[in-house]
PDB file of C-alpha atoms in Angstrom:
ATOM      1  CA  ASP A  22      -8.685  -6.145  10.969  1.00  0.00           C
ATOM      2  CA  ILE A  23      -8.688  -7.539  14.506  1.00  0.00           C
ATOM      3  CA  GLN A  24      -9.270  -4.817  17.082  1.00  0.00           C
ATOM      4  CA  MET A  25      -7.604  -5.178  20.479  1.00  0.00           C
ATOM      5  CA  THR A  26      -9.202  -3.371  23.405  1.00  0.00           C
ATOM      6  CA  GLN A  27      -7.408  -3.060  26.734  1.00  0.00           C
ATOM      7  CA  SER A  28      -8.890  -2.065  30.048  1.00  0.00           C
ATOM      8  CA  PRO A  29      -8.375  -0.061  32.043  1.00  0.00           C
ATOM      9  CA  SER A  30      -6.532   2.637  30.088  1.00  0.00           C
ATOM     10  CA  SER A  31      -4.848   3.745  33.290  1.00  0.00           C
ATOM     11  CA  LEU A  32      -4.486   2.313  36.734  1.00  0.00           C
ATOM     12  CA  SER A  33      -3.061   3.525  40.036  1.00  0.00           C
ATOM     13  CA  ALA A  34      -1.731   0.980  42.489  1.00  0.00           C
ATOM     14  CA  SER A  35       0.707   0.570  45.367  1.00  0.00           C
ATOM     15  CA  VAL A  36       3.806  -1.548  45.808  1.00  0.00           C
ATOM     16  CA  GLY A  37       2.717  -5.021  46.840  1.00  0.00           C
ATOM     17  CA  ASP A  38      -0.687  -4.817  45.178  1.00  0.00           C
ATOM     18  CA  LYS A  39      -2.012  -7.433  42.796  1.00  0.00           C
ATOM     19  CA  VAL A  40      -3.162  -5.933  39.520  1.00  0.00           C
ATOM     20  CA  THR A  41      -4.923  -7.320  36.481  1.00  0.00           C
ATOM     21  CA  ILE A  42      -5.105  -5.842  32.994  1.00  0.00           C
ATOM     22  CA  THR A  43      -7.521  -7.220  30.444  1.00  0.00           C
ATOM     23  CA  CYS A  44      -7.346  -7.384  26.672  1.00  0.00           C
ATOM     24  CA  ARG A  45     -10.228  -8.303  24.390  1.00  0.00           C
ATOM     25  CA  ALA A  46      -9.960  -9.224  20.721  1.00  0.00           C
ATOM     26  CA  SER A  47     -12.724  -8.424  18.248  1.00  0.00           C
ATOM     27  CA  GLN A  48     -12.613 -12.039  17.029  1.00  0.00           C
ATOM     28  CA  SER A  49     -11.062 -15.273  18.212  1.00  0.00           C
ATOM     29  CA  ILE A  50      -7.263 -15.338  18.106  1.00  0.00           C
ATOM     30  CA  SER A  51      -6.777 -18.685  19.885  1.00  0.00           C
ATOM     31  CA  THR A  52      -3.774 -18.084  22.180  1.00  0.00           C
ATOM     32  CA  SER A  53      -1.873 -15.787  19.793  1.00  0.00           C
ATOM     33  CA  LEU A  54      -1.657 -13.000  22.336  1.00  0.00           C
ATOM     34  CA  ASN A  55       1.478 -11.319  23.659  1.00  0.00           C
ATOM     35  CA  TRP A  56       2.120  -8.750  26.393  1.00  0.00           C
ATOM     36  CA  TYR A  57       4.782  -6.039  26.444  1.00  0.00           C
ATOM     37  CA  GLN A  58       6.010  -3.602  29.081  1.00  0.00           C
ATOM     38  CA  GLN A  59       7.313  -0.195  28.094  1.00  0.00           C
ATOM     39  CA  LYS A  60       9.009   2.392  30.260  1.00  0.00           C
ATOM     40  CA  PRO A  61       9.307   6.048  29.198  1.00  0.00           C
ATOM     41  CA  GLY A  62      11.923   6.594  26.501  1.00  0.00           C
ATOM     42  CA  LYS A  63      12.631   2.872  26.190  1.00  0.00           C
ATOM     43  CA  ALA A  64      11.758   0.140  23.724  1.00  0.00           C
ATOM     44  CA  PRO A  65       9.007  -2.311  24.651  1.00  0.00           C
ATOM     45  CA  LYS A  66       9.985  -5.520  26.398  1.00  0.00           C
ATOM     46  CA  LEU A  67       8.295  -8.880  25.816  1.00  0.00           C
ATOM     47  CA  LEU A  68       6.767 -10.285  29.014  1.00  0.00           C
ATOM     48  CA  ILE A  69       4.317 -13.003  27.974  1.00  0.00           C
ATOM     49  CA  TYR A  70       3.838 -14.811  24.658  1.00  0.00           C
ATOM     50  CA  GLY A  71       1.277 -17.340  23.513  1.00  0.00           C
ATOM     51  CA  ALA A  72      -1.132 -15.907  26.112  1.00  0.00           C
ATOM     52  CA  SER A  73       0.518 -17.602  29.087  1.00  0.00           C
ATOM     53  CA  SER A  74       4.206 -18.394  28.459  1.00  0.00           C
ATOM     54  CA  LEU A  75       6.685 -16.345  30.457  1.00  0.00           C
ATOM     55  CA  GLN A  76       9.528 -14.901  28.408  1.00  0.00           C
ATOM     56  CA  SER A  77      12.982 -15.851  29.664  1.00  0.00           C
ATOM     57  CA  GLY A  78      14.283 -13.497  32.321  1.00  0.00           C
ATOM     58  CA  VAL A  79      10.868 -12.077  33.234  1.00  0.00           C
ATOM     59  CA  PRO A  80       9.982 -12.341  36.948  1.00  0.00           C
ATOM     60  CA  SER A  81       7.449 -14.983  37.881  1.00  0.00           C
ATOM     61  CA  ARG A  82       5.145 -12.380  39.459  1.00  0.00           C
ATOM     62  CA  PHE A  83       3.970 -11.728  35.890  1.00  0.00           C
ATOM     63  CA  SER A  84       1.451 -14.174  34.468  1.00  0.00           C
ATOM     64  CA  GLY A  85      -0.958 -14.332  31.571  1.00  0.00           C
ATOM     65  CA  SER A  86      -4.096 -16.277  30.833  1.00  0.00           C
ATOM     66  CA  GLY A  87      -6.945 -16.533  28.373  1.00  0.00           C
ATOM     67  CA  SER A  88      -7.828 -17.846  24.960  1.00  0.00           C
ATOM     68  CA  GLY A  89     -10.229 -16.978  22.178  1.00  0.00           C
ATOM     69  CA  THR A  90     -11.136 -13.330  22.701  1.00  0.00           C
ATOM     70  CA  ASP A  91     -10.481 -12.594  26.383  1.00  0.00           C
ATOM     71  CA  PHE A  92      -7.060 -12.346  27.999  1.00  0.00           C
ATOM     72  CA  THR A  93      -5.532 -11.094  31.226  1.00  0.00           C
ATOM     73  CA  LEU A  94      -2.114  -9.994  32.443  1.00  0.00           C
ATOM     74  CA  THR A  95      -1.641 -10.259  36.199  1.00  0.00           C
ATOM     75  CA  VAL A  96       1.145  -8.904  38.361  1.00  0.00           C
ATOM     76  CA  SER A  97       0.908 -10.733  41.679  1.00  0.00           C
ATOM     77  CA  SER A  98       2.824  -8.255  43.840  1.00  0.00           C
ATOM     78  CA  LEU A  99       3.811  -4.952  42.288  1.00  0.00           C
ATOM     79  CA  GLN A 100       7.414  -3.874  42.571  1.00  0.00           C
ATOM     80  CA  PRO A 101       8.685  -0.295  42.030  1.00  0.00           C
ATOM     81  CA  GLU A 102      10.148  -1.233  38.639  1.00  0.00           C
ATOM     82  CA  ASP A 103       6.748  -2.464  37.374  1.00  0.00           C
ATOM     83  CA  PHE A 104       5.262   1.013  37.047  1.00  0.00           C
ATOM     84  CA  ALA A 105       5.145   1.376  33.282  1.00  0.00           C
ATOM     85  CA  SER A 106       2.825   1.048  30.308  1.00  0.00           C
ATOM     86  CA  TYR A 107       1.590  -2.341  29.150  1.00  0.00           C
ATOM     87  CA  TYR A 108       0.426  -3.378  25.691  1.00  0.00           C
ATOM     88  CA  CYS A 109      -1.226  -6.495  24.352  1.00  0.00           C
ATOM     89  CA  GLN A 110      -0.600  -7.584  20.748  1.00  0.00           C
ATOM     90  CA  GLN A 111      -2.263 -10.194  18.599  1.00  0.00           C
ATOM     91  CA  SER A 112       0.055 -12.312  16.453  1.00  0.00           C
ATOM     92  CA  TYR A 113      -2.734 -14.404  14.936  1.00  0.00           C
ATOM     93  CA  THR A 114      -2.780 -12.645  11.589  1.00  0.00           C
ATOM     94  CA  THR A 115      -1.743  -9.533   9.718  1.00  0.00           C
ATOM     95  CA  PRO A 116      -2.303  -6.714  10.123  1.00  0.00           C
ATOM     96  CA  ILE A 117      -0.689  -7.212  13.515  1.00  0.00           C
ATOM     97  CA  THR A 118      -2.526  -5.071  16.023  1.00  0.00           C
ATOM     98  CA  PHE A 119      -1.823  -3.745  19.519  1.00  0.00           C
ATOM     99  CA  GLY A 120      -4.114  -2.689  22.290  1.00  0.00           C
ATOM    100  CA  GLN A 121      -4.148   1.016  23.093  1.00  0.00           C
ATOM    101  CA  GLY A 122      -2.084   0.476  26.231  1.00  0.00           C
ATOM    102  CA  THR A 123      -2.546   0.584  29.993  1.00  0.00           C
ATOM    103  CA  ARG A 124      -0.554   3.062  32.034  1.00  0.00           C
ATOM    104  CA  LEU A 125       0.219   1.798  35.525  1.00  0.00           C
ATOM    105  CA  ASP A 126       1.073   4.570  37.992  1.00  0.00           C
ATOM    106  CA  ILE A 127       2.093   4.620  41.605  1.00  0.00           C
ATOM    107  CA  LYS A 128      -0.796   5.503  43.932  1.00  0.00           C
TER     108      LYS A 128
ATOM    109  CA  GLN B  27      24.172 -11.167  22.815  1.00  0.00           C
ATOM    110  CA  VAL B  28      21.326 -10.089  20.577  1.00  0.00           C
ATOM    111  CA  GLN B  29      21.540  -6.486  19.422  1.00  0.00           C
ATOM    112  CA  LEU B  30      19.440  -4.412  17.034  1.00  0.00           C
ATOM    113  CA  VAL B  31      20.612  -0.901  16.216  1.00  0.00           C
ATOM    114  CA  GLU B  32      18.480   1.467  14.162  1.00  0.00           C
ATOM    115  CA  SER B  33      19.740   4.474  12.263  1.00  0.00           C
ATOM    116  CA  GLY B  34      18.596   6.876   9.579  1.00  0.00           C
ATOM    117  CA  GLY B  35      15.970   8.906  11.387  1.00  0.00           C
ATOM    118  CA  GLY B  36      15.788  12.668  11.112  1.00  0.00           C
ATOM    119  CA  VAL B  37      13.703  15.625  10.051  1.00  0.00           C
ATOM    120  CA  VAL B  38      12.165  15.572   6.575  1.00  0.00           C
ATOM    121  CA  GLN B  39       9.609  17.722   4.783  1.00  0.00           C
ATOM    122  CA  PRO B  40       6.195  16.379   3.812  1.00  0.00           C
ATOM    123  CA  GLY B  41       6.460  14.470   0.555  1.00  0.00           C
ATOM    124  CA  GLY B  42      10.073  13.606   1.236  1.00  0.00           C
ATOM    125  CA  SER B  43      11.854  10.277   1.614  1.00  0.00           C
ATOM    126  CA  LEU B  44      13.991   8.572   4.212  1.00  0.00           C
ATOM    127  CA  ARG B  45      15.683   5.189   4.599  1.00  0.00           C
ATOM    128  CA  LEU B  46      15.869   3.565   8.011  1.00  0.00           C
ATOM    129  CA  SER B  47      18.385   0.813   8.756  1.00  0.00           C
ATOM    130  CA  CYS B  48      18.493  -1.798  11.499  1.00  0.00           C
ATOM    131  CA  THR B  49      21.795  -3.640  11.892  1.00  0.00           C
ATOM    132  CA  VAL B  50      21.553  -6.838  13.884  1.00  0.00           C
ATOM    133  CA  SER B  51      23.937  -9.215  15.620  1.00  0.00           C
ATOM    134  CA  GLY B  52      23.856 -12.145  18.010  1.00  0.00           C
ATOM    135  CA  PHE B  53      21.433 -14.349  16.094  1.00  0.00           C
ATOM    136  CA  THR B  54      21.073 -15.942  12.672  1.00  0.00           C
ATOM    137  CA  PHE B  55      19.455 -13.208  10.606  1.00  0.00           C
ATOM    138  CA  THR B  56      18.224 -15.559   7.896  1.00  0.00           C
ATOM    139  CA  ASN B  57      16.237 -17.749  10.312  1.00  0.00           C
ATOM    140  CA  LEU B  58      13.738 -15.205  11.588  1.00  0.00           C
ATOM    141  CA  GLY B  59      11.201 -12.704  10.370  1.00  0.00           C
ATOM    142  CA  MET B  60      11.805  -9.035  11.103  1.00  0.00           C
ATOM    143  CA  HIS B  61       9.471  -6.155  11.768  1.00  0.00           C
ATOM    144  CA  TRP B  62       9.068  -2.392  12.028  1.00  0.00           C
ATOM    145  CA  VAL B  63       6.827  -0.901  14.723  1.00  0.00           C
ATOM    146  CA  ARG B  64       6.324   2.814  15.317  1.00  0.00           C
ATOM    147  CA  GLN B  65       5.119   5.015  18.131  1.00  0.00           C
ATOM    148  CA  ALA B  66       3.898   8.545  17.561  1.00  0.00           C
ATOM    149  CA  PRO B  67       4.738  11.027  20.346  1.00  0.00           C
ATOM    150  CA  GLY B  68       2.639  10.241  23.412  1.00  0.00           C
ATOM    151  CA  LYS B  69       0.744   7.479  21.608  1.00  0.00           C
ATOM    152  CA  GLY B  70       0.640   3.699  21.545  1.00  0.00           C
ATOM    153  CA  LEU B  71       2.436   1.117  19.448  1.00  0.00           C
ATOM    154  CA  GLU B  72       1.538   0.673  15.774  1.00  0.00           C
ATOM    155  CA  TRP B  73       2.772  -2.175  13.593  1.00  0.00           C
ATOM    156  CA  VAL B  74       4.185  -0.896  10.290  1.00  0.00           C
ATOM    157  CA  SER B  75       5.662  -3.772   8.284  1.00  0.00           C
ATOM    158  CA  SER B  76       7.061  -7.304   8.430  1.00  0.00           C
ATOM    159  CA  ILE B  77       9.323  -9.388   6.233  1.00  0.00           C
ATOM    160  CA  GLN B  78       9.573 -13.172   6.184  1.00  0.00           C
ATOM    161  CA  HIS B  79      12.816 -14.842   7.260  1.00  0.00           C
ATOM    162  CA  ASP B  80      13.857 -15.477   3.651  1.00  0.00           C
ATOM    163  CA  GLY B  81      12.688 -12.088   2.374  1.00  0.00           C
ATOM    164  CA  LEU B  82      10.182 -13.622  -0.009  1.00  0.00           C
ATOM    165  CA  TYR B  83       7.084 -12.100   1.558  1.00  0.00           C
ATOM    166  CA  GLN B  84       6.388  -8.673   3.011  1.00  0.00           C
ATOM    167  CA  TRP B  85       3.358  -7.259   4.806  1.00  0.00           C
ATOM    168  CA  TYR B  86       2.340  -3.655   5.403  1.00  0.00           C
ATOM    169  CA  SER B  87      -0.191  -1.731   7.418  1.00  0.00           C
ATOM    170  CA  LYS B  88      -2.848   0.057   5.393  1.00  0.00           C
ATOM    171  CA  SER B  89      -1.459   3.404   6.491  1.00  0.00           C
ATOM    172  CA  VAL B  90       1.916   2.839   4.786  1.00  0.00           C
ATOM    173  CA  LYS B  91       1.171   0.379   1.981  1.00  0.00           C
ATOM    174  CA  GLY B  92       2.328   1.743  -1.347  1.00  0.00           C
ATOM    175  CA  ARG B  93       4.631   4.307   0.302  1.00  0.00           C
ATOM    176  CA  PHE B  94       6.992   2.211   2.453  1.00  0.00           C
ATOM    177  CA  THR B  95       9.142  -0.767   1.416  1.00  0.00           C
ATOM    178  CA  ILE B  96      10.742  -3.259   3.784  1.00  0.00           C
ATOM    179  CA  SER B  97      13.801  -5.233   2.705  1.00  0.00           C
ATOM    180  CA  ARG B  98      16.785  -7.056   4.145  1.00  0.00           C
ATOM    181  CA  ALA B  99      20.445  -7.402   3.147  1.00  0.00           C
ATOM    182  CA  VAL B 100      21.713 -10.747   4.412  1.00  0.00           C
ATOM    183  CA  SER B 101      25.366  -9.995   3.711  1.00  0.00           C
ATOM    184  CA  ARG B 102      25.129  -6.867   5.859  1.00  0.00           C
ATOM    185  CA  ASN B 103      22.852  -8.317   8.572  1.00  0.00           C
ATOM    186  CA  THR B 104      20.679  -5.273   8.002  1.00  0.00           C
ATOM    187  CA  LEU B 105      16.954  -4.615   7.767  1.00  0.00           C
ATOM    188  CA  TYR B 106      15.720  -1.557   5.879  1.00  0.00           C
ATOM    189  CA  LEU B 107      12.602   0.553   5.680  1.00  0.00           C
ATOM    190  CA  ASP B 108      12.400   2.856   2.674  1.00  0.00           C
ATOM    191  CA  MET B 109       9.845   5.549   3.355  1.00  0.00           C
ATOM    192  CA  ASN B 110       8.495   7.708   0.527  1.00  0.00           C
ATOM    193  CA  THR B 111       5.812  10.387   0.235  1.00  0.00           C
ATOM    194  CA  LEU B 112       6.119  11.038   3.962  1.00  0.00           C
ATOM    195  CA  ARG B 113       3.260  12.713   5.802  1.00  0.00           C
ATOM    196  CA  PRO B 114       3.179  14.573   9.118  1.00  0.00           C
ATOM    197  CA  GLU B 115       1.256  11.622  10.612  1.00  0.00           C
ATOM    198  CA  ASP B 116       4.308   9.405   9.946  1.00  0.00           C
ATOM    199  CA  THR B 117       6.151  11.310  12.688  1.00  0.00           C
ATOM    200  CA  ALA B 118       7.136   8.688  15.248  1.00  0.00           C
ATOM    201  CA  VAL B 119       9.887   6.687  16.856  1.00  0.00           C
ATOM    202  CA  TYR B 120      10.487   3.689  14.596  1.00  0.00           C
ATOM    203  CA  TYR B 121      11.595   0.438  16.197  1.00  0.00           C
ATOM    204  CA  CYS B 122      12.858  -2.687  14.495  1.00  0.00           C
ATOM    205  CA  ALA B 123      12.134  -5.990  16.193  1.00  0.00           C
ATOM    206  CA  LYS B 124      12.892  -9.648  15.587  1.00  0.00           C
ATOM    207  CA  ASP B 125      10.705 -12.711  15.716  1.00  0.00           C
ATOM    208  CA  ARG B 126      11.037 -14.895  18.784  1.00  0.00           C
ATOM    209  CA  GLU B 127      10.362 -17.948  16.660  1.00  0.00           C
ATOM    210  CA  TYR B 128      10.080 -18.717  12.979  1.00  0.00           C
ATOM    211  CA  ASN B 129       7.515 -16.293  11.567  1.00  0.00           C
ATOM    212  CA  ARG B 130       5.416 -16.284  14.767  1.00  0.00           C
ATOM    213  CA  ARG B 131       5.153 -12.466  14.867  1.00  0.00           C
ATOM    214  CA  ILE B 132       6.235 -12.362  18.531  1.00  0.00           C
ATOM    215  CA  PHE B 133       8.722  -9.532  19.080  1.00  0.00           C
ATOM    216  CA  ASP B 134      11.316 -10.653  21.607  1.00  0.00           C
ATOM    217  CA  TYR B 135      14.106  -8.146  20.950  1.00  0.00           C
ATOM    218  CA  TRP B 136      13.756  -4.534  19.910  1.00  0.00           C
ATOM    219  CA  GLY B 137      16.150  -1.815  18.857  1.00  0.00           C
ATOM    220  CA  GLN B 138      16.430   1.454  20.750  1.00  0.00           C
ATOM    221  CA  GLY B 139      14.344   3.295  18.137  1.00  0.00           C
ATOM    222  CA  THR B 140      15.043   6.119  15.712  1.00  0.00           C
ATOM    223  CA  LEU B 141      12.952   9.289  15.553  1.00  0.00           C
ATOM    224  CA  VAL B 142      11.429  10.403  12.267  1.00  0.00           C
ATOM    225  CA  THR B 143       9.938  13.902  12.198  1.00  0.00           C
ATOM    226  CA  VAL B 144       7.932  15.005   9.157  1.00  0.00           C
ATOM    227  CA  SER B 145       7.533  18.757   9.283  1.00  0.00           C
ATOM    228  CA  PRO B 146       7.674  21.704   6.872  1.00  0.00           C
TER     229      PRO B 146
END
């Protein structure tokens, strides 16, 4: 199975900050990497697919990069609604696997 | 608009069974793969099962293989998850999700989730 490791597990930041979350795969997954945002009590929401493609309707302050085993999600200027948990997911092969999540809190 | 609505969750004793349903609308059900993902209380996301767009192939996580069965009823626009021999560690919110593109395993729309509690 492909293991997905996110870092950090939690992060405190302020409105307007630029933040980066990383995700590492235990083997190469090309660009088959997706990012989701989840708020408490809600279903996850797709932000980025194919490592760097922005899902329709997602603000352009979100961006993704990487290929192979190392990936990043960047939020260029945090807004109040961005404080949530974030998960990476590999769609390269089954079993599909998620990172353990990154909780982004207000500082 | 795209909608996925789960139902069927509840409280069940260990060893019991439950059937979850996910009724969809707003897209062509037969064109896309469908998935179940769960989230234990306070934990992260865990993929459970997937079914190909035409229903011919199914995939399961090791933790549920042999106990859970995924299926789809095209005439009812409904995805199912039959869960047998339930264990306390199956306690979670279960989400259904659809493929963004043909069998790409990218989950672009999710249901609201249904809670399954396995407890004596």
